[in-house]
Coordinates of C-alpha atoms in Angstrom, one line a residue:
M1 CA 126.0 120.7 75.4
Y2 CA 127.2 118.6 78.4
S3 CA 128.2 115.5 76.3
A4 CA 131.5 115.1 78.2
V5 CA 129.8 115.1 81.6
L6 CA 127.1 112.7 80.4
Q7 CA 129.8 110.4 79.0
R8 CA 131.7 110.3 82.4
V9 CA 128.4 109.7 84.3
R10 CA 127.5 106.9 82.1
Q11 CA 130.8 105.3 82.5
K12 CA 130.7 105.5 86.2
V13 CA 127.1 104.2 86.4
R14 CA 128.1 101.3 84.1
A15 CA 130.9 100.6 86.4
G16 CA 128.7 100.7 89.5
I17 CA 130.6 103.8 90.8
Y18 CA 127.5 105.7 92.1
H19 CA 125.7 106.3 95.4
L20 CA 122.0 106.9 96.0
T21 CA 121.2 109.6 98.6
Q22 CA 118.5 108.6 101.3
H23 CA 116.1 111.0 99.5
A24 CA 116.7 109.2 96.1
I25 CA 116.0 105.8 97.8
E26 CA 112.8 107.1 99.4
E27 CA 111.6 108.6 96.1
M28 CA 112.4 105.3 94.2
N29 CA 110.3 103.4 96.9
H30 CA 107.5 105.9 96.8
D31 CA 107.2 106.0 93.0
D32 CA 107.9 102.3 92.4
F33 CA 111.2 102.8 90.6
F34 CA 113.8 100.0 90.2
V35 CA 117.6 100.5 89.9
E36 CA 117.3 99.3 86.4
D37 CA 114.9 102.1 85.6
L38 CA 117.4 104.7 87.1
E39 CA 120.2 103.3 85.0
H40 CA 118.3 103.0 81.8
G41 CA 117.2 106.6 82.3
I42 CA 120.7 107.7 82.5
F43 CA 121.9 105.6 79.5
S44 CA 119.0 106.7 77.3
G45 CA 118.8 110.3 78.4
K46 CA 120.3 113.6 78.0
I47 CA 121.3 116.4 80.4
T48 CA 118.4 118.9 80.1
E49 CA 119.6 121.3 82.9
R50 CA 122.5 122.2 85.0
Q51 CA 121.8 123.8 88.4
K52 CA 124.1 125.2 91.0
D53 CA 123.6 123.8 94.5
L54 CA 122.8 126.6 96.8
V55 CA 124.5 125.1 99.8
T56 CA 127.7 123.6 98.3
G57 CA 128.1 125.6 95.1
E58 CA 128.6 122.5 93.1
W59 CA 127.0 121.7 89.9
K60 CA 124.2 119.2 89.6
Y61 CA 122.6 118.0 86.5
V62 CA 119.1 116.9 85.5
I63 CA 118.9 114.0 83.1
I64 CA 115.7 113.1 81.4
G65 CA 115.6 109.6 79.7
Y66 CA 113.4 106.6 79.5
S67 CA 112.7 103.9 82.1
T68 CA 112.8 100.2 81.2
Q69 CA 109.2 100.8 80.5
K70 CA 109.9 102.6 77.3
H71 CA 106.9 104.8 77.4
K72 CA 107.6 106.3 80.7
Q73 CA 110.1 109.2 81.0
I74 CA 112.3 109.3 84.1
G75 CA 114.2 112.4 85.6
V76 CA 117.4 111.9 87.5
V77 CA 119.1 114.7 89.5
L78 CA 122.8 114.1 90.2
K79 CA 126.2 115.3 91.0
E80 CA 129.4 114.1 89.4
K81 CA 132.5 113.9 91.4
H82 CA 134.9 111.0 91.8
N83 CA 131.7 108.9 91.8
V84 CA 128.1 109.8 90.8
I85 CA 125.7 111.0 93.6
I86 CA 122.0 110.4 92.7
I87 CA 120.2 113.1 94.6
T88 CA 116.6 112.4 93.5
V89 CA 114.5 110.6 90.8
F90 CA 111.1 111.3 89.4
W91 CA 108.6 110.4 86.7
K92 CA 108.5 113.0 84.1
V93 CA 104.9 113.9 83.4
S94 CA 104.1 115.2 80.0
K95 CA 102.3 118.6 79.8

């Protein structure tokens, strides 16, 4: 459904045109994420949700993919502008 957005995001991440918010960095440190996990999650994942930012009105996207540890799912919340802004990351826990 959001294949064009996902393609642009992947191209920008592959080119290193992305920025981690302080919150994303803190979550990565807290949950023992590596940048490789984040990138692999974006490359292997799909957009599962689109949300409107209540403050800016901009769209943000939730990507669920796999970390470099193939059995662990990762969630990435981001905005796509001229660059990609990684808002937060999390381990996706199966129910």
